CSV table of C-alpha atoms in Angstrom, one decimal:
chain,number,residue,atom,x,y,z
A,1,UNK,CA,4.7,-31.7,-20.4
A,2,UNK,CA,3.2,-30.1,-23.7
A,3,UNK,CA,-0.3,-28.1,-23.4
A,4,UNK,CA,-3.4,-30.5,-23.7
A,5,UNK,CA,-5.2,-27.6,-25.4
A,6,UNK,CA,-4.9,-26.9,-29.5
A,7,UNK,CA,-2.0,-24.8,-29.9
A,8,UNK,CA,-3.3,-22.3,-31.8
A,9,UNK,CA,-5.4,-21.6,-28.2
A,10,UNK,CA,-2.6,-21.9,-25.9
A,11,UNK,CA,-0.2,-18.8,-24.6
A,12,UNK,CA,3.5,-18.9,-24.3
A,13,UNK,CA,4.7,-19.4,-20.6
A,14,UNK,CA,5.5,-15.6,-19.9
A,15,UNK,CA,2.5,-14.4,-20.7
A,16,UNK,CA,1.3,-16.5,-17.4
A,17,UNK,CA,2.7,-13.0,-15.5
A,18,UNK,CA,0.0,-11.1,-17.4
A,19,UNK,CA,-2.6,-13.2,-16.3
A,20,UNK,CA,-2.1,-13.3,-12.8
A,21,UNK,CA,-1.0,-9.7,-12.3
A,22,UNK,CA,-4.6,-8.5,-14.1
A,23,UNK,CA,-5.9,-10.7,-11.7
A,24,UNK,CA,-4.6,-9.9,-8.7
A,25,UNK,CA,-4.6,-6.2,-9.2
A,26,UNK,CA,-7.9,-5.1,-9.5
A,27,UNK,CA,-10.2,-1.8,-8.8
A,28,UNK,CA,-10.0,-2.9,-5.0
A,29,UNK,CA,-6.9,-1.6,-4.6
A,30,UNK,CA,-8.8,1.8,-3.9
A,31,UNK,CA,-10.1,1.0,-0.5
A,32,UNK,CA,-7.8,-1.6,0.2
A,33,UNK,CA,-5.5,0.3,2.6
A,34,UNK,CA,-7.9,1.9,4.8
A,35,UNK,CA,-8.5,-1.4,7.1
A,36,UNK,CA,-5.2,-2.7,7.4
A,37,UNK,CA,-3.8,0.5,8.3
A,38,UNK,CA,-6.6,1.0,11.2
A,39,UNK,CA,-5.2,-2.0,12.3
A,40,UNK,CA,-1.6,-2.2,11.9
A,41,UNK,CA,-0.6,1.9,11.2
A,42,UNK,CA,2.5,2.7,9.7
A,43,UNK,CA,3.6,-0.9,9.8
A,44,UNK,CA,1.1,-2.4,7.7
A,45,UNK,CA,3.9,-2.9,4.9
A,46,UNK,CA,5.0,-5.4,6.9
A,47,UNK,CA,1.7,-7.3,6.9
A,48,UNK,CA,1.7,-6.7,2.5
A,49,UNK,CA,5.2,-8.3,2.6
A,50,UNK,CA,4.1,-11.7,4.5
A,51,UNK,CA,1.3,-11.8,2.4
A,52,UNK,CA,3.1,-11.6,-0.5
A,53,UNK,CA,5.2,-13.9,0.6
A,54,UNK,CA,2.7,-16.7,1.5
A,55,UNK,CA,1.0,-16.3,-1.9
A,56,UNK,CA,4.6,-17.3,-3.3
A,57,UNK,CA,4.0,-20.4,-1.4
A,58,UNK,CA,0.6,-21.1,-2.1
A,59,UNK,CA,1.6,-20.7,-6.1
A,60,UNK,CA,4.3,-23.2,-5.3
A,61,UNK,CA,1.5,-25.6,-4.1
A,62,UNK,CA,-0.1,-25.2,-7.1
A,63,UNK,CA,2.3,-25.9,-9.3
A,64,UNK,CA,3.4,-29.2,-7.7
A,65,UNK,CA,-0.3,-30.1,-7.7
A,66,UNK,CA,-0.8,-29.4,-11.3
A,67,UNK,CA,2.9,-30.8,-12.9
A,68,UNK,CA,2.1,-34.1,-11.2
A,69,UNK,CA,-1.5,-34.6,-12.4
A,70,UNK,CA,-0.7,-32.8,-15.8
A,71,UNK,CA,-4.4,-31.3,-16.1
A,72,UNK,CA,-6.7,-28.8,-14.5
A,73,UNK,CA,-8.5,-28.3,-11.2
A,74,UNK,CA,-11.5,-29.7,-12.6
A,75,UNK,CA,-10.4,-33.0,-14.0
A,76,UNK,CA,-8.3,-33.3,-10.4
A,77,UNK,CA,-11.3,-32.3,-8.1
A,78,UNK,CA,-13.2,-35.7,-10.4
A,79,UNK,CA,-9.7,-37.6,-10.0
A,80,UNK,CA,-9.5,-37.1,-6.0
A,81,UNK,CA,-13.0,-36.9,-4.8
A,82,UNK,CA,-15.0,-39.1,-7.4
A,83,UNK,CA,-17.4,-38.0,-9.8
A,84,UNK,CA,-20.2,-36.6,-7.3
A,85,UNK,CA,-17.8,-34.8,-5.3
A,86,UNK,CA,-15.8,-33.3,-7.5
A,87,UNK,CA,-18.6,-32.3,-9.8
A,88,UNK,CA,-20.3,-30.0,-6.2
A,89,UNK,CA,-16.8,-28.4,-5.8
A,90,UNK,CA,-16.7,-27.6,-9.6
A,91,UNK,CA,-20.0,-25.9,-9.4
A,92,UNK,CA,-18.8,-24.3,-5.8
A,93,UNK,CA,-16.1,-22.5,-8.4
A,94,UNK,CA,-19.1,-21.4,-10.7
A,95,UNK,CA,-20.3,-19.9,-7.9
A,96,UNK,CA,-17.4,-18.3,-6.8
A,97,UNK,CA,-16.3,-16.7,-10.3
A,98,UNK,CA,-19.8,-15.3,-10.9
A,99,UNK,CA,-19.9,-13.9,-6.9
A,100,UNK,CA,-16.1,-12.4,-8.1
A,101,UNK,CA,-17.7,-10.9,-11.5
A,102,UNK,CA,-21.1,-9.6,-9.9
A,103,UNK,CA,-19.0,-7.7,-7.0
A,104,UNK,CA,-16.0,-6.5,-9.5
A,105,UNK,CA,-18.8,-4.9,-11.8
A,106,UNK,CA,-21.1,-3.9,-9.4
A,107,UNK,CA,-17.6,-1.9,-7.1
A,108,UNK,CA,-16.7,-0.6,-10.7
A,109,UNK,CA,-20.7,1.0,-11.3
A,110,UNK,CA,-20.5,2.4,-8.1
A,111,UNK,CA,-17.3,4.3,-8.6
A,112,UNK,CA,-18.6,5.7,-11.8
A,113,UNK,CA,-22.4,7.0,-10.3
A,114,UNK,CA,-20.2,8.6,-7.1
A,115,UNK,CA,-17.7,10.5,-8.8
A,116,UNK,CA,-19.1,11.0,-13.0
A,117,UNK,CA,-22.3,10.3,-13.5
A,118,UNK,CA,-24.5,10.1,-10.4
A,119,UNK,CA,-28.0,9.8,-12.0
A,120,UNK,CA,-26.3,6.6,-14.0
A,121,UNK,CA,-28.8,3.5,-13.8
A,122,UNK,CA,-26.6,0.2,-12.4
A,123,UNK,CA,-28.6,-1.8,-15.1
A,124,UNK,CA,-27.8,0.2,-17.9
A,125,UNK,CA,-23.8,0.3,-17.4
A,126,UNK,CA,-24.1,-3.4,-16.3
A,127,UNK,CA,-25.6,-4.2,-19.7
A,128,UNK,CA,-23.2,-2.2,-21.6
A,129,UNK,CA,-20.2,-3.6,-19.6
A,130,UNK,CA,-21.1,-7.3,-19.9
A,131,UNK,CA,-21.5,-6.9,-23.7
A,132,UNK,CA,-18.1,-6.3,-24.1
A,133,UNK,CA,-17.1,-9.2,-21.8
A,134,UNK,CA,-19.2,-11.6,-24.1
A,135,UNK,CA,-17.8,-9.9,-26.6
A,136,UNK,CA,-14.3,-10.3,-25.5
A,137,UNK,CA,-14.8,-14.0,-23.9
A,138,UNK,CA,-16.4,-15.7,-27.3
A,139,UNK,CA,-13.3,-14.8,-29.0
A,140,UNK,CA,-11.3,-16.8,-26.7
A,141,UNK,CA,-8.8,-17.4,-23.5
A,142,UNK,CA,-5.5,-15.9,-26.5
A,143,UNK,CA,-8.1,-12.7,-27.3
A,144,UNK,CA,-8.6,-12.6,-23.1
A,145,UNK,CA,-5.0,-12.5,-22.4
A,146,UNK,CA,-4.5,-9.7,-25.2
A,147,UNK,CA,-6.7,-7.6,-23.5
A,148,UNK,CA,-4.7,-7.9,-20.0
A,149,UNK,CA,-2.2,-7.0,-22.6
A,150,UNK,CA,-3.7,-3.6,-22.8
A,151,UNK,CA,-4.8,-2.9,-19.6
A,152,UNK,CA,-1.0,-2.4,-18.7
A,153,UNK,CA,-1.5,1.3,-19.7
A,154,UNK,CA,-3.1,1.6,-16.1
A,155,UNK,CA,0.6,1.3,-15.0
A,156,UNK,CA,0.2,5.3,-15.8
A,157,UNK,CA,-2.1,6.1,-13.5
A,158,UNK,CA,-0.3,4.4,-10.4
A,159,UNK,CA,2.7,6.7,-11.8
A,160,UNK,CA,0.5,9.6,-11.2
A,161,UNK,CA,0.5,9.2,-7.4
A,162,UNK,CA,4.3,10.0,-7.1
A,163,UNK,CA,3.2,13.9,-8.4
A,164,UNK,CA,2.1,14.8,-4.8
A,165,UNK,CA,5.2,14.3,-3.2
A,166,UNK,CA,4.9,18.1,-2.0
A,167,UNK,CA,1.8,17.3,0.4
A,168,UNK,CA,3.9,13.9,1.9
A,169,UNK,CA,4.7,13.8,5.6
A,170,UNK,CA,7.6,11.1,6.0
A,171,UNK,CA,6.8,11.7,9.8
A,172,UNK,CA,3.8,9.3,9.2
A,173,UNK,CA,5.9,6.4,8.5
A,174,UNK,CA,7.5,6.1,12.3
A,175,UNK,CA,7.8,4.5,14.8
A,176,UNK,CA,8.9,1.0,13.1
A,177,UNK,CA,7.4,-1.9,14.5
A,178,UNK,CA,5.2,-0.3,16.7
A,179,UNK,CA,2.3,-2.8,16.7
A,180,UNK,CA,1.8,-6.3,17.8
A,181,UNK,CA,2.2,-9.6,15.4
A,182,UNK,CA,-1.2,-10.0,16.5
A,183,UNK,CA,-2.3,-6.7,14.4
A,184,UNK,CA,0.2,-7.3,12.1
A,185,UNK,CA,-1.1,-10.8,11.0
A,186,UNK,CA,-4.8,-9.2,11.7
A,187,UNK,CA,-4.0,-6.5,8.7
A,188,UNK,CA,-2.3,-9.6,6.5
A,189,UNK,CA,-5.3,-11.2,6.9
A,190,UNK,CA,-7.1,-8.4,5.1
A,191,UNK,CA,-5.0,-7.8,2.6
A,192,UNK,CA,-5.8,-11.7,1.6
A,193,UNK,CA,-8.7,-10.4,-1.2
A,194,UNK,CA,-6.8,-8.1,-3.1
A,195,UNK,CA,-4.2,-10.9,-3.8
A,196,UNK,CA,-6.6,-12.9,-4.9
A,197,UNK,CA,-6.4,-14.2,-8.7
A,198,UNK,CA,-3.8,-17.0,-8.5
A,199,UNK,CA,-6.3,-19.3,-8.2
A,200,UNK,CA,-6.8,-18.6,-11.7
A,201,UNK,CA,-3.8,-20.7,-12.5
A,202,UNK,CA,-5.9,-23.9,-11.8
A,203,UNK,CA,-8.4,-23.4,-15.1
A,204,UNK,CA,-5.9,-22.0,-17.6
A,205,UNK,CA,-3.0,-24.7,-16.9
A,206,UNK,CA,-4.0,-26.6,-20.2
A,207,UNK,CA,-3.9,-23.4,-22.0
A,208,UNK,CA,-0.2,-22.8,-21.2
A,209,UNK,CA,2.7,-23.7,-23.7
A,210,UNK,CA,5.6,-25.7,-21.8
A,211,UNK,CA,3.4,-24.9,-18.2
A,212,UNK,CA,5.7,-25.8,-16.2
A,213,UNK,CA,8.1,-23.5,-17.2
A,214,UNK,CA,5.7,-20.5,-16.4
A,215,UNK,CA,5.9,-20.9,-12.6
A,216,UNK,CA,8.7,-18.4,-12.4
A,217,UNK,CA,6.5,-15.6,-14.1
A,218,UNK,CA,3.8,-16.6,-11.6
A,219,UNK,CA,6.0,-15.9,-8.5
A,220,UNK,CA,7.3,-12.9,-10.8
A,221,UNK,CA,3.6,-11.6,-11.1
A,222,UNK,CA,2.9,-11.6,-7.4
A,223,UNK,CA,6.3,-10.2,-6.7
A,224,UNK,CA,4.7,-7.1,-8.7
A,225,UNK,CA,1.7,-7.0,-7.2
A,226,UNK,CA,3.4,-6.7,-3.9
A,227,UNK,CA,5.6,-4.1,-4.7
A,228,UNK,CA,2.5,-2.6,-6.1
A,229,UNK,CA,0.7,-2.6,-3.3
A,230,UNK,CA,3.5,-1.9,-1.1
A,231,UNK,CA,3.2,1.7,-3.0
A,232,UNK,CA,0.0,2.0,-2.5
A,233,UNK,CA,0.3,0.9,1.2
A,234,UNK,CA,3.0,4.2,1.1
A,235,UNK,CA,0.9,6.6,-0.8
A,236,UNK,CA,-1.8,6.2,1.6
A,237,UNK,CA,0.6,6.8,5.1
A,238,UNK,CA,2.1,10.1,3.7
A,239,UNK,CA,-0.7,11.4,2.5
A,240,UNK,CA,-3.2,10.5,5.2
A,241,UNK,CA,-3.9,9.6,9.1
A,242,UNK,CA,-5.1,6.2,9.9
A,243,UNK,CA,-8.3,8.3,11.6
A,244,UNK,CA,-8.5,10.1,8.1
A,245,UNK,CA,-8.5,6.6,6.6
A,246,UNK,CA,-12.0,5.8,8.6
A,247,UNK,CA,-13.7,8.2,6.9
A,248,UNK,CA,-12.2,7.7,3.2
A,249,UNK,CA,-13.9,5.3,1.0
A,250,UNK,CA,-11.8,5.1,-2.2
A,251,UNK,CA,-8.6,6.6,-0.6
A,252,UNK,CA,-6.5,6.2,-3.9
A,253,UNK,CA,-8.7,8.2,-6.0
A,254,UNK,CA,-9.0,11.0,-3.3
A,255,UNK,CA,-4.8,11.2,-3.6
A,256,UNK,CA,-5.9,12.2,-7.2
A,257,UNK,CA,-7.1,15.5,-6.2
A,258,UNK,CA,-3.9,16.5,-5.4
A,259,UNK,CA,-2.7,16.1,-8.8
A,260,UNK,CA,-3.3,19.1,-11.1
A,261,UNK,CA,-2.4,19.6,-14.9
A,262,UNK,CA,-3.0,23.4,-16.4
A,263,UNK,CA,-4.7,21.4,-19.4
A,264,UNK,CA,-6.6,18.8,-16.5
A,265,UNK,CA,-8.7,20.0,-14.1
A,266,UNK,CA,-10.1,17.1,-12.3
A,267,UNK,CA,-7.4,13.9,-12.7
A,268,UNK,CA,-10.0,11.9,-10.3
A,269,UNK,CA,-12.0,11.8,-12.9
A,270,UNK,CA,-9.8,10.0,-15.3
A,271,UNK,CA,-8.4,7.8,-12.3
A,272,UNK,CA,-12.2,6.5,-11.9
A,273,UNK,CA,-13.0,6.3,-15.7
A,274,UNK,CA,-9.1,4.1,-16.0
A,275,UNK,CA,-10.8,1.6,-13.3
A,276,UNK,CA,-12.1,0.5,-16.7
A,277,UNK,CA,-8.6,-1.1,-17.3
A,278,UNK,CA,-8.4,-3.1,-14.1
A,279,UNK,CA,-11.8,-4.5,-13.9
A,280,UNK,CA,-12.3,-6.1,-17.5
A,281,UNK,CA,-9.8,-8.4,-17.4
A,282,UNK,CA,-11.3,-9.9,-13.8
A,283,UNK,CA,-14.5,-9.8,-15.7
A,284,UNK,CA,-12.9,-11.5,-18.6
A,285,UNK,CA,-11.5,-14.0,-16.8
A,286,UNK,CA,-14.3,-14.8,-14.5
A,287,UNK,CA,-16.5,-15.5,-16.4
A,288,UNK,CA,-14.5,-17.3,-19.0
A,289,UNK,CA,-13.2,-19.7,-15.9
A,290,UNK,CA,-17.2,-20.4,-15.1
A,291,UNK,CA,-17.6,-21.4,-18.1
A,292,UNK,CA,-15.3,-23.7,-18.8
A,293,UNK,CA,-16.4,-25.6,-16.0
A,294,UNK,CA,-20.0,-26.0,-17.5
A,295,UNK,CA,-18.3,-27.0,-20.5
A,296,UNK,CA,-16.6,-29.8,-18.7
A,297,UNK,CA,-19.6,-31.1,-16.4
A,298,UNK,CA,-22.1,-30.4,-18.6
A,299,UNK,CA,-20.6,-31.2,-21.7
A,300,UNK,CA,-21.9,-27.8,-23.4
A,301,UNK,CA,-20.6,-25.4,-25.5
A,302,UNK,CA,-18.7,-22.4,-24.0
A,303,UNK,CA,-20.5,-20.1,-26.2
A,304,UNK,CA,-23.9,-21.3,-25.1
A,305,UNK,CA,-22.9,-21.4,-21.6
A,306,UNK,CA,-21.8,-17.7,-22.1
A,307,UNK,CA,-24.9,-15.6,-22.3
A,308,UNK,CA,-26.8,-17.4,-19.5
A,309,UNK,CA,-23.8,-17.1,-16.9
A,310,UNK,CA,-24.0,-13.0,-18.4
A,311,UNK,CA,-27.5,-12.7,-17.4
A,312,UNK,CA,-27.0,-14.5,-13.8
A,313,UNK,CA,-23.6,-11.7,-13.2
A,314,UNK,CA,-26.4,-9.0,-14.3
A,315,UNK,CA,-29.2,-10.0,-12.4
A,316,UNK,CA,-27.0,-10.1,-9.5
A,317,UNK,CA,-25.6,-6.8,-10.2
A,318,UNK,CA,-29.0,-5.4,-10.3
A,319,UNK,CA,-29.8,-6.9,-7.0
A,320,UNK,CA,-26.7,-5.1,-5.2
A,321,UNK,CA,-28.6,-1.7,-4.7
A,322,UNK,CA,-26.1,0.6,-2.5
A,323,UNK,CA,-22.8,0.7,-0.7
A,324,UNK,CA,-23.8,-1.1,2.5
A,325,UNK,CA,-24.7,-4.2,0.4
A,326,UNK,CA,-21.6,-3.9,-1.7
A,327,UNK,CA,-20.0,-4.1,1.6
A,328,UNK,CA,-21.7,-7.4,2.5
A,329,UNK,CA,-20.5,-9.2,-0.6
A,330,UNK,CA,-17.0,-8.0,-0.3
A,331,UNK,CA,-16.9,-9.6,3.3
A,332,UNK,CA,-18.2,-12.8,2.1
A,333,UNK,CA,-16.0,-12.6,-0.5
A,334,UNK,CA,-12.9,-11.8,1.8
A,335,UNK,CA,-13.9,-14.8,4.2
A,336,UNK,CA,-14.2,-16.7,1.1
A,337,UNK,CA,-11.5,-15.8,-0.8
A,338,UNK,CA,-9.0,-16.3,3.0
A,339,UNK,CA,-10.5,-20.1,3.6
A,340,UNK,CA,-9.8,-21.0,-0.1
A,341,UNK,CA,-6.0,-19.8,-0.3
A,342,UNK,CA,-5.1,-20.7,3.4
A,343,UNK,CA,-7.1,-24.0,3.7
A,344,UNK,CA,-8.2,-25.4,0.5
A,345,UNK,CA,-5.4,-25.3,-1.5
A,346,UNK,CA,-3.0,-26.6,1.2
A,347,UNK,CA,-5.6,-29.6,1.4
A,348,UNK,CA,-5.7,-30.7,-2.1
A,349,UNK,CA,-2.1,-30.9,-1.9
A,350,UNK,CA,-1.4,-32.6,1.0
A,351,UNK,CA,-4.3,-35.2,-0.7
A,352,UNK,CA,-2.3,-35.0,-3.8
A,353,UNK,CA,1.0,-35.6,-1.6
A,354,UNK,CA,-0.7,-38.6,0.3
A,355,UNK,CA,-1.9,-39.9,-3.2
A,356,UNK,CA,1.3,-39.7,-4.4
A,357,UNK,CA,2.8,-41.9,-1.6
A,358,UNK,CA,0.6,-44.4,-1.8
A,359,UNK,CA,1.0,-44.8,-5.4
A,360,UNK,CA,4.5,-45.5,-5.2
A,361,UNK,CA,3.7,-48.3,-1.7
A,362,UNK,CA,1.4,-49.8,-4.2
């Protein structure tokens, strides 16, 4: 199947691994440890590895859903569930994409007011931040993925974290398989938000040269992000206690501390000001995914779309005052984010599968 988009729009089939892994791998990653190990310890790489592994399943879904129908999740939701239907579970995505944006933007502020600028306003960082996203989204998905492009160069500061190896107690890493499946699965469960960003997959399908032949940079792209945050699963255990954990916010940009340059004082600081490089593209993304779909349904332009979908993210932003509430997103988010990978997506193929079947009794 060829790309339904113009191809001076589309993206050869590689660059598919640079979209998901900016995706998947965002400025949560800081925090992301400190729950599963409460709950599963030193063997909460084996909860990172199943999830990694069921996200290679749920991409395979998705790729048999969108090979047979040849088109996006939004034409499909129309196709399976009529008109009505599948125009409410486009605009549940709208909703979804901005709740991402809001919360990526808002974690990112937050991390810059706690460890470089305290007396920063949210509103005036919001503003500053979402100009560049329009400014990067009305350029367009090929101008989107270039920037993903660029926001490899974070790669250095995951690096950085092997420089502490001095403070590292291997002692934390045993006993093996000392906790329960139950904790084990409990800790997976968890880990379900970072991995997030496959679902991207569903919008930019048309945009993809040849798409079917990009499903092995998908699988290669969350084969990253796992041994990515397999690391950063490590990191955290030799460096600190699961009780230390409880009282660690951002526990990756704490490990930065013990990193020390004679010509860098304070590496935190450029760990939180590189978050830059992991929340952009989300942002990017996002936003260019919601509004696409009121492109579709409402049959608008994406640039006008654009700067009212901007102002919703910043209003939201604005209305997200401290950490406590950042919190209460994140856990919508991660009940959100579980029931559309584990249950959603497993439904519209076995309606696609069922479709199928009856198509060929017919």
């Amino acid at each position: 199947m060829k790309s339904t988009e113009h191809p001076r729009f589309t993206i050869s089939p590689y660059l598919v691994f640079v979209l998901i892994h900016s995706m998947q791998f965002g400025p949560e990653y800081l925090s992301m440890s400190n729950i599963p190990i409460q709950l599963a310890g030193q063997d909460t790489w084996i909860s990172i590895i199943l999830c990694g592994l069921s996200f290679h399943v749920i991409i395979w879904m998705m790729y048999r859903i969108l090979n047979r129908n040849e088109t996006d999740l939004i034409q499909i939701h129309q196709q399976f569930f009529g008109k009505l239907a599948g125009g409410g579970l486009n605009f549940i995505f709208i909703i979804y994409f901005l709740l991402i944006a809001s919360f990526q933007l808002r974690f990112f502020i937050e991390i810059i007011q706690v460890w470089l600028f305290k007396d920063l306003e949210t509103w005036s960082l919001a503003l500053v931040m979402l100009l560049l996203v329009y400014y990067i989204v009305a350029g367009g998905f090929r101008v989107i993925v270039g920037i993903c492009m660029f926001s490899l160069l974070r790669i250095v500061t995951i690096l950085a974290m092997f420089f502490p190896a001095d403070y590292f107690h291997f002692n934390n890493l045993i006993p093996l398989f000392d906790h329960s499946l139950s904790e084990i699965f409990k800790a997976g469960k968890e880990m379900t938000f970072p991995f997030l960003g496959v679902e991207m997959l569903f919008f930019c399908y048309t945009f993809i040269k040849t798409p079917q032949k990009s499903q092995k940079w998908a699988h290669f792209a969350n084969f990253i992000t796992t041994v990515s945050y397999l690391l950063v699963i490590f990191f955290s255990l030799l460096l600190f206690k699961p009780e230390q954990l409880s009282v660690e916010i951002w526990s990756q940009l704490t490990k930065y501390k013990f990193i020390q340059f004679p010509f860098i004082e304070r590496f935190d600081y450029i760990g939180a000001a590189a978050q830059l490089l992991w929340v952009v593209p989300i942002l990017c993304f996002c936003i260019w995914a919601a509004s696409r779909v009121c492109k579709l349904m409402f049959t608008v332009k994406q640039r006008r779309a654009l700067p009212i979908l901007l102002i919703l993210v910043f209003v939201a932003v604005c209305f997200i005052p401290d950490h406590s509430h950042i919190e209460v997103v994140q856990k919508i988010l991660y009940d959100i984010g579980f029931y559309l990978i584990y249950a959603y997506i497993p439904f519209v193929f076995l309606v696609d599968v069922i479709r199928m079947k009856v198509r060929r009794t017919v």
